[in-house]
mmCIF file of C-alpha atoms in Angstrom:
data_model
loop_
_atom_site.group_PDB
_atom_site.id
_atom_site.type_symbol
_atom_site.label_atom_id
_atom_site.label_comp_id
_atom_site.label_asym_id
_atom_site.label_seq_id
_atom_site.Cartn_x
_atom_site.Cartn_y
_atom_site.Cartn_z
ATOM 1 C CA ASP A 20 107.717 106.510 89.259
ATOM 2 C CA ILE A 21 108.177 108.367 91.519
ATOM 3 C CA VAL A 22 105.103 107.714 94.394
ATOM 4 C CA MET A 23 103.215 110.640 96.247
ATOM 5 C CA THR A 24 101.820 109.909 99.558
ATOM 6 C CA GLN A 25 99.411 112.263 101.462
ATOM 7 C CA THR A 26 98.318 112.872 104.945
ATOM 8 C CA PRO A 27 95.518 113.116 105.744
ATOM 9 C CA LEU A 28 92.816 112.161 103.229
ATOM 10 C CA SER A 29 90.617 114.059 105.061
ATOM 11 C CA LEU A 30 90.478 117.322 106.887
ATOM 12 C CA SER A 31 87.461 119.490 108.209
ATOM 13 C CA VAL A 32 87.919 122.554 109.148
ATOM 14 C CA THR A 33 86.714 125.454 111.185
ATOM 15 C CA PRO A 34 86.047 129.279 109.177
ATOM 16 C CA GLY A 35 89.219 131.071 111.195
ATOM 17 C CA GLN A 36 91.606 128.143 112.024
ATOM 18 C CA PRO A 37 95.164 126.909 110.439
ATOM 19 C CA ALA A 38 95.263 123.778 108.168
ATOM 20 C CA SER A 39 98.092 121.931 107.263
ATOM 21 C CA MET A 40 98.679 118.964 105.129
ATOM 22 C CA SER A 41 101.406 116.918 104.388
ATOM 23 C CA CYS A 42 102.873 115.330 101.392
ATOM 24 C CA LYS A 43 105.864 113.144 101.078
ATOM 25 C CA SER A 44 107.570 111.735 97.614
ATOM 26 C CA SER A 45 109.819 108.181 97.228
ATOM 27 C CA GLN A 46 112.447 109.778 95.274
ATOM 28 C CA SER A 47 113.673 113.742 96.633
ATOM 29 C CA LEU A 48 112.834 116.191 94.719
ATOM 30 C CA LEU A 49 115.591 118.169 94.542
ATOM 31 C CA HIS A 50 116.790 118.426 90.949
ATOM 32 C CA SER A 51 120.805 119.011 89.541
ATOM 33 C CA ASP A 52 119.399 122.460 89.261
ATOM 34 C CA GLY A 53 119.299 122.965 92.748
ATOM 35 C CA LYS A 54 115.406 123.687 92.312
ATOM 36 C CA THR A 55 112.732 121.482 93.832
ATOM 37 C CA TYR A 56 110.073 120.325 92.020
ATOM 38 C CA LEU A 57 107.002 120.272 94.142
ATOM 39 C CA TYR A 58 103.723 121.465 93.144
ATOM 40 C CA TRP A 59 100.154 122.066 95.657
ATOM 41 C CA TYR A 60 96.990 122.272 93.449
ATOM 42 C CA LEU A 61 93.808 122.932 94.872
ATOM 43 C CA GLN A 62 90.659 121.692 92.792
ATOM 44 C CA LYS A 63 87.134 123.419 94.519
ATOM 45 C CA PRO A 64 84.433 121.043 93.806
ATOM 46 C CA GLY A 65 83.222 120.991 89.935
ATOM 47 C CA GLN A 66 86.179 122.452 88.897
ATOM 48 C CA SER A 67 89.822 121.524 87.214
ATOM 49 C CA PRO A 68 92.703 121.752 89.396
ATOM 50 C CA GLN A 69 94.124 125.149 90.096
ATOM 51 C CA LEU A 70 97.712 125.986 90.895
ATOM 52 C CA LEU A 71 98.643 127.123 94.211
ATOM 53 C CA ILE A 72 101.933 126.276 94.996
ATOM 54 C CA TYR A 73 104.900 125.575 92.859
ATOM 55 C CA GLU A 74 109.112 124.817 93.636
ATOM 56 C CA VAL A 75 108.203 123.678 97.356
ATOM 57 C CA SER A 76 107.144 127.505 98.661
ATOM 58 C CA SER A 77 106.501 130.006 95.622
ATOM 59 C CA ARG A 78 103.087 131.153 95.489
ATOM 60 C CA PHE A 79 101.221 131.368 92.025
ATOM 61 C CA SER A 80 99.599 134.397 90.491
ATOM 62 C CA GLY A 81 96.699 135.360 92.411
ATOM 63 C CA VAL A 82 97.229 132.975 95.520
ATOM 64 C CA PRO A 83 95.937 134.108 98.928
ATOM 65 C CA ASP A 84 99.160 134.717 100.733
ATOM 66 C CA ARG A 85 96.987 132.154 103.385
ATOM 67 C CA PHE A 86 98.445 129.820 101.613
ATOM 68 C CA SER A 87 102.063 128.652 102.126
ATOM 69 C CA GLY A 88 104.026 125.803 101.348
ATOM 70 C CA SER A 89 106.935 124.506 102.876
ATOM 71 C CA GLY A 90 109.969 121.299 102.865
ATOM 72 C CA SER A 91 112.528 120.211 101.268
ATOM 73 C CA GLY A 92 113.911 116.362 99.623
ATOM 74 C CA THR A 93 110.828 114.273 99.912
ATOM 75 C CA ASP A 94 109.092 115.820 102.754
ATOM 76 C CA PHE A 95 106.550 118.568 102.471
ATOM 77 C CA THR A 96 103.494 120.633 104.039
ATOM 78 C CA LEU A 97 100.959 123.153 102.463
ATOM 79 C CA LYS A 98 99.236 125.265 104.915
ATOM 80 C CA ILE A 99 96.424 127.454 105.407
ATOM 81 C CA SER A 100 96.873 130.140 107.555
ATOM 82 C CA ARG A 101 92.982 131.317 107.937
ATOM 83 C CA VAL A 102 90.661 129.024 106.177
ATOM 84 C CA GLU A 103 87.844 130.209 103.779
ATOM 85 C CA ALA A 104 84.500 128.670 102.780
ATOM 86 C CA GLU A 105 86.318 129.140 99.217
ATOM 87 C CA ASP A 106 89.251 127.107 100.618
ATOM 88 C CA VAL A 107 86.640 123.388 100.170
ATOM 89 C CA GLY A 108 88.342 121.228 97.416
ATOM 90 C CA VAL A 109 90.597 118.519 97.346
ATOM 91 C CA TYR A 110 94.388 119.378 96.921
ATOM 92 C CA TYR A 111 97.142 117.248 95.210
ATOM 93 C CA CYS A 112 100.678 117.348 95.646
ATOM 94 C CA MET A 113 102.811 116.569 92.382
ATOM 95 C CA GLN A 114 106.301 116.093 91.723
ATOM 96 C CA GLY A 115 107.348 117.446 88.231
ATOM 97 C CA ILE A 116 111.374 116.310 88.459
ATOM 98 C CA HIS A 117 111.228 113.176 86.518
ATOM 99 C CA PRO A 118 108.674 112.067 84.058
ATOM 100 C CA PRO A 119 105.891 110.427 84.786
ATOM 101 C CA PHE A 120 104.622 113.060 86.649
ATOM 102 C CA THR A 121 102.513 111.666 89.431
ATOM 103 C CA PHE A 122 100.036 113.107 91.942
ATOM 104 C CA GLY A 123 99.341 112.431 95.615
ATOM 105 C CA PRO A 124 95.898 110.851 96.443
ATOM 106 C CA GLY A 125 94.546 114.410 97.748
ATOM 107 C CA THR A 126 93.927 115.594 100.878
ATOM 108 C CA LYS A 127 89.678 116.387 101.115
ATOM 109 C CA VAL A 128 89.269 119.469 102.707
ATOM 110 C CA ASP A 129 85.839 121.041 104.249
ATOM 111 C CA ILE A 130 84.569 123.371 106.419
ATOM 112 C CA LYS A 131 83.366 121.858 109.354
ATOM 113 C CA GLN B 5 96.457 134.657 80.347
ATOM 114 C CA LEU B 6 96.150 131.256 78.178
ATOM 115 C CA GLN B 7 92.517 129.397 77.828
ATOM 116 C CA LEU B 8 92.504 125.316 76.999
ATOM 117 C CA GLN B 9 88.932 123.896 76.050
ATOM 118 C CA GLU B 10 88.269 120.283 75.339
ATOM 119 C CA SER B 11 86.023 118.701 73.053
ATOM 120 C CA GLY B 12 85.849 115.673 71.552
ATOM 121 C CA PRO B 13 83.412 112.755 72.036
ATOM 122 C CA GLY B 14 81.822 111.632 75.042
ATOM 123 C CA LEU B 15 81.040 108.200 74.849
ATOM 124 C CA VAL B 16 83.478 105.685 73.141
ATOM 125 C CA LYS B 17 82.799 101.872 72.765
ATOM 126 C CA PRO B 18 85.281 99.338 74.252
ATOM 127 C CA SER B 19 88.473 98.454 72.226
ATOM 128 C CA GLU B 20 87.667 102.006 70.257
ATOM 129 C CA THR B 21 90.132 104.978 69.584
ATOM 130 C CA LEU B 22 89.517 108.094 71.680
ATOM 131 C CA SER B 23 90.737 111.160 70.718
ATOM 132 C CA LEU B 24 89.442 114.609 71.806
ATOM 133 C CA THR B 25 91.119 117.671 70.130
ATOM 134 C CA CYS B 26 92.744 121.279 72.875
ATOM 135 C CA THR B 27 92.027 124.240 71.509
ATOM 136 C CA VAL B 28 94.437 127.670 72.505
ATOM 137 C CA SER B 29 93.511 130.785 73.083
ATOM 138 C CA GLY B 30 95.201 133.952 74.514
ATOM 139 C CA GLY B 31 98.557 132.875 73.021
ATOM 140 C CA SER B 32 100.191 130.595 70.656
ATOM 141 C CA ILE B 33 100.348 127.515 71.245
ATOM 142 C CA SER B 34 104.122 127.198 69.061
ATOM 143 C CA SER B 35 105.176 129.716 72.225
ATOM 144 C CA SER B 36 108.807 127.893 73.122
ATOM 145 C CA SER B 37 107.600 128.762 76.695
ATOM 146 C CA TYR B 38 105.069 126.339 76.731
ATOM 147 C CA TYR B 39 104.866 122.412 76.377
ATOM 148 C CA TRP B 40 101.163 121.094 76.193
ATOM 149 C CA GLY B 41 99.779 118.556 78.031
ATOM 150 C CA TRP B 42 96.918 115.413 78.875
ATOM 151 C CA ILE B 43 95.847 114.678 82.732
ATOM 152 C CA ARG B 44 93.782 112.653 83.158
ATOM 153 C CA GLN B 45 90.439 111.776 86.393
ATOM 154 C CA PRO B 46 88.344 109.221 86.516
ATOM 155 C CA PRO B 47 85.342 109.202 88.405
ATOM 156 C CA GLY B 48 85.429 110.141 92.710
ATOM 157 C CA LYS B 49 89.012 109.234 91.630
ATOM 158 C CA GLY B 50 93.007 111.363 91.198
ATOM 159 C CA LEU B 51 94.312 112.424 88.984
ATOM 160 C CA GLU B 52 96.759 111.200 86.142
ATOM 161 C CA TRP B 53 99.181 112.791 83.594
ATOM 162 C CA ILE B 54 98.938 110.853 80.239
ATOM 163 C CA GLY B 55 101.973 112.811 77.689
ATOM 164 C CA ASN B 56 103.341 116.160 76.354
ATOM 165 C CA ILE B 57 104.021 117.567 73.488
ATOM 166 C CA TYR B 58 106.320 120.925 72.377
ATOM 167 C CA TYR B 59 104.881 122.424 69.428
ATOM 168 C CA SER B 60 108.366 120.917 67.429
ATOM 169 C CA GLY B 61 105.867 117.627 67.930
ATOM 170 C CA SER B 62 108.639 116.240 70.563
ATOM 171 C CA THR B 63 106.927 114.466 72.522
ATOM 172 C CA TYR B 64 106.967 112.673 76.049
ATOM 173 C CA TYR B 65 104.352 110.539 77.662
ATOM 174 C CA ASN B 66 103.878 108.225 80.816
ATOM 175 C CA PRO B 67 105.018 104.912 79.925
ATOM 176 C CA SER B 68 102.098 102.863 81.668
ATOM 177 C CA LEU B 69 100.110 104.605 78.384
ATOM 178 C CA ARG B 70 102.757 104.335 76.272
ATOM 179 C CA SER B 71 101.795 101.711 74.069
ATOM 180 C CA ARG B 72 98.525 103.507 73.475
ATOM 181 C CA VAL B 73 99.060 107.179 73.203
ATOM 182 C CA THR B 74 99.645 109.511 70.700
ATOM 183 C CA ILE B 75 99.959 113.926 71.122
ATOM 184 C CA SER B 76 99.792 115.807 68.535
ATOM 185 C CA VAL B 77 99.653 119.977 67.773
ATOM 186 C CA ASP B 78 97.896 121.657 64.551
ATOM 187 C CA THR B 79 100.206 124.857 64.705
ATOM 188 C CA SER B 80 97.579 126.429 62.075
ATOM 189 C CA LYS B 81 94.163 125.928 64.288
ATOM 190 C CA ASN B 82 96.276 126.164 67.254
ATOM 191 C CA GLN B 83 95.008 123.398 68.756
ATOM 192 C CA PHE B 84 97.199 120.101 69.883
ATOM 193 C CA SER B 85 95.122 116.616 70.766
ATOM 194 C CA LEU B 86 95.247 113.011 71.882
ATOM 195 C CA LYS B 87 94.354 110.019 70.966
ATOM 196 C CA LEU B 88 93.910 106.830 73.032
ATOM 197 C CA SER B 89 93.419 103.355 71.207
ATOM 198 C CA SER B 90 91.938 99.623 72.374
ATOM 199 C CA VAL B 91 90.371 101.211 74.999
ATOM 200 C CA THR B 92 88.027 100.090 77.737
ATOM 201 C CA ALA B 93 85.943 101.011 81.006
ATOM 202 C CA ALA B 94 88.746 101.595 82.707
ATOM 203 C CA ASP B 95 90.116 104.918 80.439
ATOM 204 C CA THR B 96 86.478 106.651 81.209
ATOM 205 C CA ALA B 97 87.621 109.286 83.116
ATOM 206 C CA VAL B 98 87.166 113.224 82.956
ATOM 207 C CA TYR B 99 90.166 114.424 80.295
ATOM 208 C CA TYR B 100 92.305 117.851 81.161
ATOM 209 C CA CYS B 101 94.454 119.831 78.156
ATOM 210 C CA ALA B 102 96.456 121.857 80.603
ATOM 211 C CA SER B 103 99.581 124.447 79.604
ATOM 212 C CA TYR B 104 103.438 123.596 80.895
ATOM 213 C CA CYS B 105 104.562 126.705 81.538
ATOM 214 C CA THR B 106 108.630 126.568 81.185
ATOM 215 C CA ASN B 107 111.934 127.902 82.450
ATOM 216 C CA ALA B 108 112.241 130.411 79.521
ATOM 217 C CA VAL B 109 108.252 132.734 80.450
ATOM 218 C CA CYS B 110 108.328 131.418 84.093
ATOM 219 C CA TYR B 111 111.284 130.781 85.759
ATOM 220 C CA SER B 112 109.914 127.310 86.510
ATOM 221 C CA TYR B 113 108.357 124.430 85.256
ATOM 222 C CA TYR B 114 104.653 123.742 85.941
ATOM 223 C CA PHE B 115 101.246 123.178 85.069
ATOM 224 C CA ASP B 116 99.589 126.818 84.907
ATOM 225 C CA TYR B 117 96.108 127.048 83.781
ATOM 226 C CA TRP B 118 94.174 123.940 82.874
ATOM 227 C CA GLY B 119 90.649 123.316 80.749
ATOM 228 C CA GLN B 120 87.569 122.750 82.225
ATOM 229 C CA GLY B 121 87.992 119.167 81.260
ATOM 230 C CA THR B 122 85.198 116.823 79.331
ATOM 231 C CA LEU B 123 84.265 113.618 80.893
ATOM 232 C CA VAL B 124 85.002 110.287 78.246
ATOM 233 C CA THR B 125 82.472 107.657 78.830
ATOM 234 C CA VAL B 126 83.833 103.730 77.373
ATOM 235 C CA SER B 127 80.757 101.719 77.425
ATOM 236 C CA SER B 128 79.038 99.392 74.259
#
């Protein structure tokens, strides 16, 4: 199975300030079709996960442009340009190149 | 926009079979553009993918659960279901159903819509 790791595991951010978190996979997520199947999900408190980013850097419908993803191969980053109060929750990266699909342990973001 | 809703018993006894159903609205479960999946989350822990099913009945499961899992689809009711046998306390979790959009419509593959989740507790 592909192991996903995330750092940091928790992050406390001042509103209006940027935030960044990292995700690493134990194998390359670059598929033979040329796409890299790395996703970012946000699970707000008491809610189900919601898709933010797919294929490393594509924002899902309705996701604010303050969220951006980058990376390649095995190393990926999610950045929030200006954190808002509604961004609190746990951010999970997930790989979709090879079943079993696996998730990272999550980065918990809260507001200072 | 698709909407998914899980239903089923919230309490299951050890060694018995957990059974959940996901009802899909806002679209057809027979769409060739989607797979349908189950993911679970033990209390206070991370996410674990259980398996996916296509409307034709084709499935793929997490090898860690394959011996105990069955996912099925009922196109007449626009539902798909999860059965997990021989449960133990380790199977206590919030179980989510989700739609897995495929290349045909999303030009990629991802879980796009999730149900609200249902907590299943395994206890005698």
